[in-house]
């Protein structure tokens, strides 16, 4: 299911959360990066049909999401894991998934129960399938969330900050699971964790201040940091120019990795950028610009 | 909508609070309608009213006795149940989970209303069943003849009790949607049901004519009037024949429709964040 937005705008009273967003998302796994408050969750909610847009066009699999009929049509093929998934504390994972299956129109009881059992196994919750979710950890709740998103074999999966709050092992497992789902589906992964996108997506968009500031290959995003990534070794205070993305203390002093458009200190050494460096450099440029280029930032050739 | 109804029914049945509320309603009804009056009769503390007190506990008074508690304290139970059904979706943040699964908001809302209708019907039927058993036991224990109400009266009584409980449930739904939660809607609903209504009836209405007139248009007094029309004791809190039974039923139906439509409109229009 391809996603196409044109001039998509969403306002909450006097606050504009999305400013004329243009995006074209093909099938497969697609990353949406951005800091907290960048507008990612608002965009996710619009794509999930929870929020109607205030202006612009948004089409998902050919359905117009500005109409309630379009939103309903998309929701029938959607698996959505919101950032703050609400669960019913009195239900067990099995009961909850059965409940969601009913809502999704899986009327054949035996087939529904079979699918619920398969998903419980996929997300490694079989052992606690009958236990109430009241005391579940963040990781277990997330796993329940991804299972409910997968019920009914949706063509579009939208996941919003799925790895936030998970321990490293859970994060890796979650990423692998999501990447494995992409195949014939569209999986839209929204996150502020660059590593998650780096490990799972070929294509990504970056949002800042309610605008799209980059769309393209993830590998190309690295190039934004070329010529702007430095290493500074110092036993004194941290560099004040640019953004320090890491600081490692060694015997010869502290090694600072700095993203800056200008050399942060005379002894700074240019180093090859990582995706995180590229992302930080992009954010710096986006905040420095008075306005952004519609349709995304033009990359240096 | 059938899917939404089934799904909502699962949640309601699995929620321990549902069963707790039903138990509380049965215990309250049993204690204050049958056990306490019968205990007073049995130890003779009812004085010259003893024979009349016994008459009020027998099976032929089943309808009035069963719906007498609905205008106030059993009504409060229906209100709490409704707030839990709708308001808990806000409290748990589950509206998004619910509304992205396919059914429209209207279908989800109707599913909730249907489940509430079924739950309140079960509540009323349980009150009748428990009341029937209690009154039968009292009649047998006191060697009194057992005369049951006519089937038509029984059906009308059950329907009226259902209407009263649905009005309070509808009020709970509206408060839950307006206030988007559980605690405040329950608090405000109970303040209205248990305090404001009583203050209006006992303090303001006797001294202010316009309040007495206003009473005839409020849901509580109309619920009390409908219960009174079926023989609920006038000493029961909230029960008084301020208007006729037919008028009370029409007013209550109007309130139910109003609560449900207003809540539905708010739910439909408001963003789920």
Coordinates of C-alpha atoms in Angstrom, one line a residue:
Chain A
X1 CA 0.0 0.0 0.0
X2 CA 1.6 3.2 -1.1
X3 CA 1.1 6.4 0.9
X4 CA 1.0 9.8 -0.7
X5 CA 0.5 13.1 1.1
X6 CA 0.3 16.5 -0.6
X7 CA 0.2 19.8 1.4
X8 CA -0.9 17.8 4.4
X9 CA -1.6 20.2 7.3
X10 CA -2.9 19.6 10.8
X11 CA -3.7 22.3 13.3
X12 CA -4.7 22.0 17.0
X13 CA -6.3 25.4 17.8
X14 CA -3.6 27.9 17.1
X15 CA -0.8 25.4 17.0
X16 CA 0.2 23.9 13.6
X17 CA 1.6 20.4 14.1
X18 CA 2.0 19.6 10.4
X19 CA 2.9 22.3 7.8
X20 CA 2.1 21.2 4.3
X21 CA 3.8 17.8 4.4
X22 CA 4.5 16.2 1.0
X23 CA 5.5 12.6 1.2
X24 CA 5.5 9.6 -1.1
X25 CA 6.0 6.3 0.7
X26 CA 6.4 3.2 -1.4
X27 CA 5.9 -0.4 -0.1
X28 CA 8.4 -2.1 2.2
X29 CA 9.9 -0.7 5.4
X30 CA 10.1 3.0 5.6
X31 CA 11.5 5.1 8.5
X32 CA 10.3 8.4 9.8
X33 CA 12.8 10.1 11.9
X34 CA 12.5 13.3 14.0
X35 CA 13.0 14.7 17.4
X36 CA 10.1 14.7 20.0
X37 CA 7.5 17.2 18.9
X38 CA 8.5 17.1 15.2
X39 CA 5.0 16.0 14.1
X40 CA 5.7 12.3 13.6
X41 CA 2.9 11.1 15.9
X42 CA 0.4 13.5 14.4
X43 CA 1.3 12.2 10.9
X44 CA 1.0 8.6 12.2
X45 CA -2.4 9.3 13.7
X46 CA -3.7 10.8 10.5
X47 CA -2.4 7.8 8.5
X48 CA -4.1 5.5 10.9
X49 CA -7.3 7.4 10.5
X50 CA -7.6 8.5 14.1
X51 CA -7.2 12.2 13.2
X52 CA -8.7 13.9 10.2
X53 CA -6.3 16.4 8.5
X54 CA -7.0 20.1 8.6
X55 CA -5.9 20.6 5.0
X56 CA -4.2 19.0 2.1
X57 CA -4.5 15.6 0.6
X58 CA -3.6 12.1 1.9
X59 CA -4.1 8.9 0.1
X60 CA -3.3 5.4 1.3
X61 CA -3.6 2.6 -1.1
X62 CA -5.8 4.8 -3.3
X63 CA -8.2 5.7 -0.4
X64 CA -8.7 9.3 0.4
X65 CA -8.1 9.8 4.2
X66 CA -9.8 13.2 4.2
X67 CA -13.1 11.3 4.0
X68 CA -14.6 9.0 6.7
X69 CA -15.2 6.3 4.1
X70 CA -11.6 6.5 3.1
X71 CA -10.4 6.3 6.7
X72 CA -12.6 3.3 7.4
X73 CA -11.4 1.5 4.2
X74 CA -7.8 2.0 5.3
X75 CA -8.4 0.9 8.9
X76 CA -9.7 -2.4 7.6
X77 CA -6.3 -3.1 6.1
X78 CA -4.3 -1.4 8.8
X79 CA -2.2 -2.6 11.8
X80 CA -1.4 0.3 14.1
X81 CA 0.8 0.4 17.1
X82 CA 0.4 3.8 18.7
X83 CA 3.2 5.3 20.8
X84 CA 1.1 5.0 23.9
X85 CA -0.9 1.8 23.3
X86 CA -3.7 1.5 25.8
X87 CA -4.4 -2.0 27.0
X88 CA -7.2 -3.3 29.1
X89 CA -5.7 -4.3 32.5
X90 CA -8.4 -6.9 33.2
X91 CA -7.9 -8.8 30.0
X92 CA -5.2 -11.4 29.3
X93 CA -3.2 -11.1 26.0
X94 CA -5.3 -13.9 24.6
X95 CA -8.6 -12.3 25.5
X96 CA -7.4 -8.9 24.2
X97 CA -6.3 -10.3 20.9
X98 CA -9.6 -12.2 20.6
X99 CA -11.3 -8.9 21.3
X100 CA -9.3 -7.0 18.6
X101 CA -9.9 -9.9 16.2
X102 CA -13.6 -9.5 16.7
X103 CA -13.4 -5.8 16.0
X104 CA -11.3 -6.5 12.9
X105 CA -14.2 -8.6 11.6
X106 CA -12.5 -12.0 12.0
X107 CA -15.8 -13.8 12.5
X108 CA -14.6 -17.4 12.2
X109 CA -14.0 -18.2 15.8
X110 CA -11.6 -21.2 15.2
X111 CA -9.6 -19.3 12.6
X112 CA -9.4 -16.3 14.9
X113 CA -8.2 -18.4 17.9
X114 CA -5.6 -20.1 15.7
X115 CA -4.3 -16.7 14.5
X116 CA -4.2 -15.4 18.0
X117 CA -2.2 -18.4 19.2
X118 CA 0.2 -18.0 16.3
X119 CA 0.8 -14.3 17.1
X120 CA 1.2 -15.0 20.8
X121 CA 4.0 -17.4 19.8
X122 CA 5.5 -15.0 17.4
X123 CA 5.9 -12.3 20.0
X124 CA 6.9 -14.9 22.7
X125 CA 3.9 -14.3 25.0
X126 CA 2.5 -17.8 24.9
X127 CA 3.5 -18.5 28.5
X128 CA 1.7 -15.5 29.8
X129 CA -1.2 -15.7 27.4
X130 CA -3.8 -16.3 30.1
X131 CA -2.4 -13.8 32.6
X132 CA -4.0 -10.4 33.1
X133 CA -2.1 -7.6 31.6
X134 CA -2.3 -5.4 34.7
X135 CA 1.3 -6.0 35.8
X136 CA 3.0 -6.4 32.3
X137 CA 6.3 -4.7 31.7
X138 CA 6.8 -2.1 29.0
X139 CA 8.4 -4.8 26.7
X140 CA 5.5 -7.2 27.2
X141 CA 3.0 -4.5 26.5
X142 CA 4.8 -3.6 23.3
X143 CA 4.8 -7.2 22.3
X144 CA 1.0 -7.4 22.9
X145 CA 0.8 -4.2 20.8
X146 CA 2.7 -5.6 17.8
X147 CA 0.6 -8.8 18.0
X148 CA -2.7 -6.8 17.8
X149 CA -1.3 -4.7 14.9
X150 CA -0.6 -7.9 13.0
X151 CA -4.0 -9.5 13.5
X152 CA -5.9 -9.9 10.3
X153 CA -2.7 -9.8 8.1
X154 CA -2.8 -6.1 7.4
X155 CA -1.3 -4.6 4.3
X156 CA -0.2 -1.5 6.1
X157 CA 1.5 -1.5 9.5
X158 CA 2.1 1.8 11.2
X159 CA 4.3 1.7 14.3
X160 CA 5.0 4.8 16.4
X161 CA 8.1 4.7 18.6
X162 CA 7.9 1.0 19.0
X163 CA 11.2 0.6 20.8
X164 CA 11.0 3.5 23.2
X165 CA 11.6 2.3 26.7
X166 CA 12.7 -1.2 25.7
X167 CA 16.0 -2.7 26.9
X168 CA 18.7 -3.3 24.2
X169 CA 17.9 -7.0 23.8
X170 CA 14.1 -6.3 23.4
X171 CA 14.9 -3.5 20.9
X172 CA 17.0 -5.7 18.7
X173 CA 14.3 -8.4 18.8
X174 CA 11.6 -5.9 18.0
X175 CA 13.6 -4.4 15.1
X176 CA 14.2 -7.8 13.6
X177 CA 10.5 -8.7 13.9
X178 CA 9.5 -5.5 12.2
X179 CA 12.0 -5.9 9.4
X180 CA 10.8 -9.5 8.9
X181 CA 7.2 -8.2 8.5
X182 CA 7.9 -5.8 5.6
X183 CA 8.0 -8.3 2.7
X184 CA 4.8 -7.7 0.8
X185 CA 3.6 -5.1 3.3
X186 CA 4.2 -1.4 3.9
X187 CA 5.7 -0.9 7.3
X188 CA 6.0 2.7 8.5
X189 CA 8.3 3.0 11.4
X190 CA 8.3 6.3 13.3
X191 CA 11.1 6.9 15.8
X192 CA 13.5 9.3 17.2
X193 CA 16.1 6.6 17.6
X194 CA 18.4 6.8 14.5
X195 CA 19.8 3.3 15.1
X196 CA 16.4 1.7 14.6
X197 CA 16.0 3.2 11.2
X198 CA 19.7 2.5 10.3
X199 CA 19.2 -1.2 11.0
X200 CA 15.9 -1.8 9.3
X201 CA 15.0 0.8 6.6
X202 CA 16.3 1.5 3.1
X203 CA 14.3 4.7 2.8
X204 CA 13.4 7.3 5.3
X205 CA 12.0 10.8 5.8
X206 CA 13.1 13.2 8.5
X207 CA 10.7 15.7 10.1
X208 CA 11.5 18.8 12.1
X209 CA 9.0 21.4 13.4
X210 CA 6.1 19.8 11.6
X211 CA 7.9 19.8 8.2
X212 CA 9.6 17.2 6.1
X213 CA 13.3 18.2 5.8
X214 CA 14.6 15.1 4.1
X215 CA 13.3 12.2 2.1
X216 CA 15.4 9.6 0.4
X217 CA 17.8 6.7 0.9
X218 CA 19.0 6.1 4.5
X219 CA 22.5 5.7 3.1
X220 CA 22.3 9.2 1.5
X221 CA 21.4 10.7 4.8
X222 CA 24.9 9.8 6.0
X223 CA 26.3 12.1 3.3
X224 CA 24.7 15.1 4.9
X225 CA 27.3 14.7 7.6
X226 CA 30.2 14.7 5.2
X227 CA 32.6 17.6 5.8
X228 CA 30.7 18.4 9.0
X229 CA 31.9 15.5 11.3
X230 CA 34.9 16.0 13.4
X231 CA 36.9 14.4 16.2
X232 CA 38.4 16.6 18.8
X233 CA 40.8 15.3 21.5
X234 CA 41.0 17.5 24.6
X235 CA 41.7 17.2 28.2
X236 CA 39.9 20.5 28.8
X237 CA 36.3 21.4 28.5
X238 CA 34.1 20.1 25.7
X239 CA 34.0 22.0 22.4
X240 CA 31.4 24.8 22.3
X241 CA 31.0 24.9 18.6
X242 CA 28.6 22.4 16.9
X243 CA 26.9 19.5 18.6
X244 CA 28.8 16.9 20.6
X245 CA 27.4 13.5 19.6
X246 CA 29.7 11.4 21.7
X247 CA 32.5 11.8 24.3
X248 CA 34.8 8.9 25.1
X249 CA 37.4 9.3 27.9
X250 CA 40.8 7.8 27.1
X251 CA 44.3 8.1 28.6
X252 CA 45.3 10.9 26.2
X253 CA 42.1 12.9 27.0
X254 CA 38.5 12.9 26.0
X255 CA 37.7 12.2 22.4
X256 CA 34.7 14.3 21.3
X257 CA 32.8 13.5 18.1
X258 CA 31.4 16.8 17.0
X259 CA 29.0 17.7 14.2
X260 CA 29.6 21.3 13.0
X261 CA 29.5 23.0 9.7
X262 CA 32.8 24.8 10.6
X263 CA 35.9 23.3 12.2
X264 CA 35.1 23.3 15.9
X265 CA 38.8 23.8 17.0
X266 CA 42.1 24.1 15.2
X267 CA 43.1 20.6 16.1
X268 CA 39.8 19.0 15.0
X269 CA 40.2 16.1 12.6
X270 CA 37.5 15.4 10.0
X271 CA 36.1 11.8 10.2
X272 CA 33.7 9.8 8.1
X273 CA 30.1 10.4 9.3
X274 CA 27.7 7.8 10.6
X275 CA 23.9 8.0 10.1
X276 CA 23.5 9.7 13.4
X277 CA 26.1 12.3 12.4
X278 CA 24.2 12.9 9.1
X279 CA 20.9 13.2 11.0
X280 CA 22.4 15.7 13.5
X281 CA 23.9 17.7 10.6
X282 CA 20.5 17.8 8.9
X283 CA 18.8 19.0 12.0
X284 CA 21.4 21.7 12.4
X285 CA 20.8 22.9 8.8
X286 CA 17.0 22.7 9.2
X287 CA 17.0 24.8 12.3
X288 CA 19.5 27.3 10.7
X289 CA 17.3 27.8 7.7
X290 CA 14.6 30.4 7.7
X291 CA 12.5 28.1 5.6
X292 CA 12.8 24.6 4.3
X293 CA 12.8 23.4 0.8
X294 CA 9.4 21.9 -0.1
X295 CA 9.6 18.2 -0.6
X296 CA 12.7 17.8 1.4
X297 CA 16.3 18.9 1.6
X298 CA 18.4 18.8 -1.6
X299 CA 21.4 16.7 -1.0
X300 CA 24.9 17.7 -2.1
X301 CA 25.8 15.9 -5.2
Chain B
X1 CA -22.0 -3.2 14.9
X2 CA -22.5 -6.9 15.9
X3 CA -18.7 -7.2 16.1
X4 CA -18.5 -4.1 18.4
X5 CA -21.3 -5.5 20.6
X6 CA -19.5 -8.9 20.9
X7 CA -16.2 -7.2 21.7
X8 CA -17.7 -4.8 24.3
X9 CA -19.5 -7.8 25.9
X10 CA -16.2 -9.6 26.3
X11 CA -14.7 -6.5 28.1
X12 CA -17.7 -6.0 30.3
X13 CA -17.9 -9.7 31.3
X14 CA -14.2 -9.8 32.1
X15 CA -14.2 -6.7 34.2
X16 CA -14.4 -7.6 37.9
X17 CA -16.0 -4.2 38.6
X18 CA -19.1 -5.3 36.6
X19 CA -19.7 -8.2 38.9
X20 CA -18.9 -6.2 42.0
X21 CA -21.4 -3.6 41.0
X22 CA -24.1 -6.2 40.4
X23 CA -23.4 -7.8 43.7
X24 CA -23.6 -4.4 45.5
X25 CA -26.9 -3.7 43.8
X26 CA -28.4 -7.0 44.8
X27 CA -27.1 -6.7 48.4
X28 CA -28.4 -3.1 48.7
X29 CA -31.8 -4.1 47.3
X30 CA -32.0 -7.2 49.5
X31 CA -31.0 -5.5 52.7
X32 CA -33.0 -2.4 52.5
X33 CA -36.1 -3.7 50.7
X34 CA -36.5 -7.1 52.5
X35 CA -34.0 -7.9 55.3
X36 CA -34.1 -4.7 57.3
X37 CA -37.9 -4.3 57.1
X38 CA -38.4 -8.0 57.9
X39 CA -36.1 -7.9 60.8
X40 CA -38.0 -4.9 62.2
X41 CA -41.3 -6.8 61.7
X42 CA -39.9 -10.0 63.2
X43 CA -38.8 -8.4 66.5
X44 CA -42.0 -6.4 66.7
X45 CA -40.3 -2.9 66.5
X46 CA -42.7 -2.0 63.6
X47 CA -45.4 -1.4 66.2
X48 CA -49.0 -1.0 64.9
X49 CA -47.5 -0.8 61.4
X50 CA -46.3 -4.4 61.6
X51 CA -49.1 -6.0 59.5
X52 CA -48.7 -3.3 56.8
X53 CA -45.0 -3.8 56.9
X54 CA -45.4 -7.5 56.3
X55 CA -47.9 -6.9 53.4
X56 CA -45.2 -4.7 51.7
X57 CA -42.8 -7.6 51.7
X58 CA -45.0 -10.2 50.1
X59 CA -44.8 -11.4 46.4
X60 CA -47.7 -9.3 45.1
X61 CA -45.6 -6.2 45.9
X62 CA -42.7 -7.5 43.9
X63 CA -42.8 -4.9 41.1
X64 CA -42.7 -1.8 43.3
X65 CA -40.2 -3.3 45.6
X66 CA -37.8 -4.3 42.8
X67 CA -37.7 -0.9 41.1
X68 CA -38.0 1.2 44.2
X69 CA -34.2 1.5 44.6
X70 CA -33.6 2.5 40.9
X71 CA -34.4 6.2 41.2
X72 CA -31.5 6.7 43.6
X73 CA -29.1 4.1 44.8
X74 CA -29.4 1.4 42.2
X75 CA -29.5 4.2 39.7
X76 CA -26.1 5.2 41.0
X77 CA -24.8 1.7 40.3
X78 CA -26.0 2.0 36.7
X79 CA -24.3 5.4 36.3
X80 CA -21.0 4.0 37.6
X81 CA -21.2 1.0 35.3
X82 CA -21.8 3.3 32.3
X83 CA -18.9 5.6 33.3
X84 CA -16.6 2.6 33.6
X85 CA -17.8 1.3 30.2
X86 CA -17.1 4.6 28.3
X87 CA -14.8 6.6 30.6
X88 CA -12.3 3.8 31.1
X89 CA -11.4 4.0 27.4
X90 CA -10.1 7.5 28.2
X91 CA -8.5 6.6 31.4
X92 CA -6.6 3.6 29.9
X93 CA -5.9 5.4 26.6
X94 CA -7.7 2.7 24.7
X95 CA -9.8 4.7 22.4
X96 CA -7.0 4.8 19.7
X97 CA -6.6 1.0 20.1
X98 CA -10.3 0.6 19.7
X99 CA -11.0 3.0 16.8
X100 CA -8.2 1.8 14.6
X101 CA -9.4 -1.7 14.3
X102 CA -12.0 -1.1 11.6
X103 CA -15.4 -0.4 13.1
X104 CA -16.6 3.2 12.8
X105 CA -17.0 5.4 15.8
X106 CA -20.8 5.1 15.5
X107 CA -20.5 1.3 15.5
X108 CA -18.3 1.3 18.5
X109 CA -20.6 3.7 20.3
X110 CA -23.7 1.7 19.5
X111 CA -21.9 -1.4 20.6
X112 CA -21.2 0.2 24.0
X113 CA -24.8 1.4 24.3
X114 CA -26.1 -2.1 23.4
X115 CA -23.9 -3.7 26.0
X116 CA -25.0 -1.2 28.6
X117 CA -28.6 -1.9 27.7
X118 CA -28.0 -5.6 28.1
X119 CA -26.2 -5.1 31.4
X120 CA -28.9 -2.9 32.9
X121 CA -31.5 -5.4 31.8
X122 CA -29.6 -8.1 33.5
X123 CA -29.4 -5.9 36.6
X124 CA -33.1 -5.2 36.6
X125 CA -34.0 -8.9 36.0
X126 CA -31.6 -9.9 38.8
X127 CA -33.3 -7.5 41.2
X128 CA -36.7 -9.0 40.3
X129 CA -35.4 -12.5 40.6
X130 CA -33.8 -11.9 44.0
X131 CA -36.8 -9.9 45.2
X132 CA -39.1 -12.8 44.1
X133 CA -37.1 -15.3 46.0
X134 CA -36.9 -13.1 49.1
X135 CA -40.6 -12.3 49.1
X136 CA -41.5 -16.0 48.6
X137 CA -39.3 -17.0 51.5
X138 CA -40.9 -14.4 53.7
X139 CA -44.4 -15.5 52.6
X140 CA -43.7 -19.1 53.4
X141 CA -42.0 -18.3 56.7
X142 CA -45.0 -16.2 57.8
X143 CA -47.6 -18.6 56.3
X144 CA -49.0 -15.9 54.0
X145 CA -50.7 -16.7 50.7
X146 CA -48.5 -16.3 47.7
X147 CA -50.0 -14.0 45.0
X148 CA -47.7 -13.0 42.2
X149 CA -48.3 -9.8 40.2
X150 CA -50.0 -10.2 36.8
X151 CA -47.6 -11.0 33.9
X152 CA -48.5 -7.7 32.3
X153 CA -47.7 -5.7 35.4
X154 CA -44.4 -7.7 35.7
X155 CA -43.4 -6.9 32.2
X156 CA -44.3 -3.2 32.5
X157 CA -42.4 -3.1 35.8
X158 CA -39.3 -4.7 34.3
X159 CA -39.6 -2.3 31.3
X160 CA -39.9 0.7 33.6
X161 CA -37.0 -0.4 35.8
X162 CA -34.9 -0.9 32.6
X163 CA -35.9 2.6 31.4
X164 CA -34.9 4.2 34.7
X165 CA -31.6 2.4 34.9
X166 CA -30.8 3.3 31.2
X167 CA -31.5 6.9 31.9
X168 CA -28.9 6.9 34.7
X169 CA -26.5 4.9 32.5
X170 CA -27.1 7.4 29.7
X171 CA -26.3 10.2 32.1
X172 CA -23.1 8.3 33.0
X173 CA -22.1 7.9 29.3
X174 CA -22.6 11.6 28.7
X175 CA -20.5 12.6 31.7
X176 CA -17.8 10.2 30.7
X177 CA -17.7 11.6 27.1
X178 CA -17.8 15.2 28.2
X179 CA -15.2 14.9 31.0
X180 CA -13.1 12.2 29.3
X181 CA -12.3 10.0 32.3
X182 CA -13.7 8.0 35.1
X183 CA -13.2 9.7 38.5
X184 CA -14.7 13.1 37.8
X185 CA -17.8 11.8 36.0
X186 CA -18.5 9.3 38.7
X187 CA -18.0 11.9 41.4
X188 CA -20.1 14.5 39.7
X189 CA -22.8 12.0 38.8
X190 CA -23.1 10.7 42.3
X191 CA -23.2 14.3 43.7
X192 CA -26.1 15.0 41.5
X193 CA -27.9 11.7 42.1
X194 CA -27.3 11.4 45.9
X195 CA -27.0 15.0 47.0
X196 CA -28.4 17.6 44.7
X197 CA -31.6 15.7 43.9
X198 CA -32.3 15.2 47.6
X199 CA -31.5 18.8 48.5
X200 CA -33.8 20.0 45.8
X201 CA -36.6 17.7 46.9
X202 CA -36.2 18.1 50.6
X203 CA -35.0 21.6 51.1
X204 CA -35.7 23.8 48.0
X205 CA -39.0 22.4 46.7
X206 CA -41.0 22.8 49.9
X207 CA -40.1 26.5 50.1
X208 CA -39.9 27.6 46.5
X209 CA -42.8 26.9 44.1
X210 CA -40.7 27.2 41.0
X211 CA -38.3 24.5 42.3
X212 CA -41.3 22.3 43.0
X213 CA -42.4 22.8 39.4
X214 CA -38.9 22.3 38.1
X215 CA -38.8 19.0 39.9
X216 CA -41.5 17.7 37.5
X217 CA -39.1 18.0 34.6
X218 CA -36.0 16.5 36.2
X219 CA -34.9 12.9 35.7
X220 CA -34.7 11.9 39.3
X221 CA -38.2 12.9 40.4
X222 CA -39.6 11.4 37.2
X223 CA -37.8 8.2 37.9
X224 CA -39.2 8.3 41.4
X225 CA -42.7 9.0 40.1
X226 CA -42.5 6.0 37.7
X227 CA -41.4 3.7 40.5
X228 CA -44.2 5.1 42.7
X229 CA -46.7 4.3 39.9
X230 CA -45.8 0.6 40.3
X231 CA -46.3 0.7 44.0
X232 CA -42.8 1.5 45.3
X233 CA -43.0 2.6 48.9
X234 CA -43.1 6.4 49.4
X235 CA -40.7 6.0 52.3
X236 CA -38.0 4.8 49.7
X237 CA -35.5 7.6 49.0
X238 CA -36.3 9.4 45.7
X239 CA -39.8 7.8 45.3
X240 CA -42.6 10.3 45.2
X241 CA -45.6 10.6 42.9
X242 CA -44.8 14.1 41.7
X243 CA -46.2 13.3 38.2
X244 CA -48.2 10.4 36.7
X245 CA -46.5 7.2 35.6
X246 CA -47.1 7.8 31.9
X247 CA -45.8 11.3 31.9
X248 CA -42.7 10.2 33.9
X249 CA -42.0 7.5 31.3
X250 CA -42.2 10.0 28.5
X251 CA -39.9 12.4 30.2
X252 CA -37.4 9.7 31.1
X253 CA -37.4 8.4 27.5
X254 CA -36.7 12.0 26.4
X255 CA -33.8 12.3 28.8
X256 CA -32.4 8.9 27.7
X257 CA -32.6 10.0 24.0
X258 CA -31.0 13.4 24.8
X259 CA -28.1 11.9 26.8
X260 CA -27.3 9.3 24.2
X261 CA -27.5 11.7 21.2
X262 CA -25.5 14.4 22.9
X263 CA -22.8 12.0 24.0
X264 CA -22.7 10.4 20.5
X265 CA -22.4 13.8 18.9
X266 CA -19.5 14.8 21.2
X267 CA -17.7 11.5 20.6
X268 CA -18.1 11.8 16.9
X269 CA -16.8 15.3 16.7
X270 CA -14.0 15.3 19.2
X271 CA -10.4 14.3 18.3
X272 CA -9.1 11.3 20.0
X273 CA -5.6 12.3 21.2

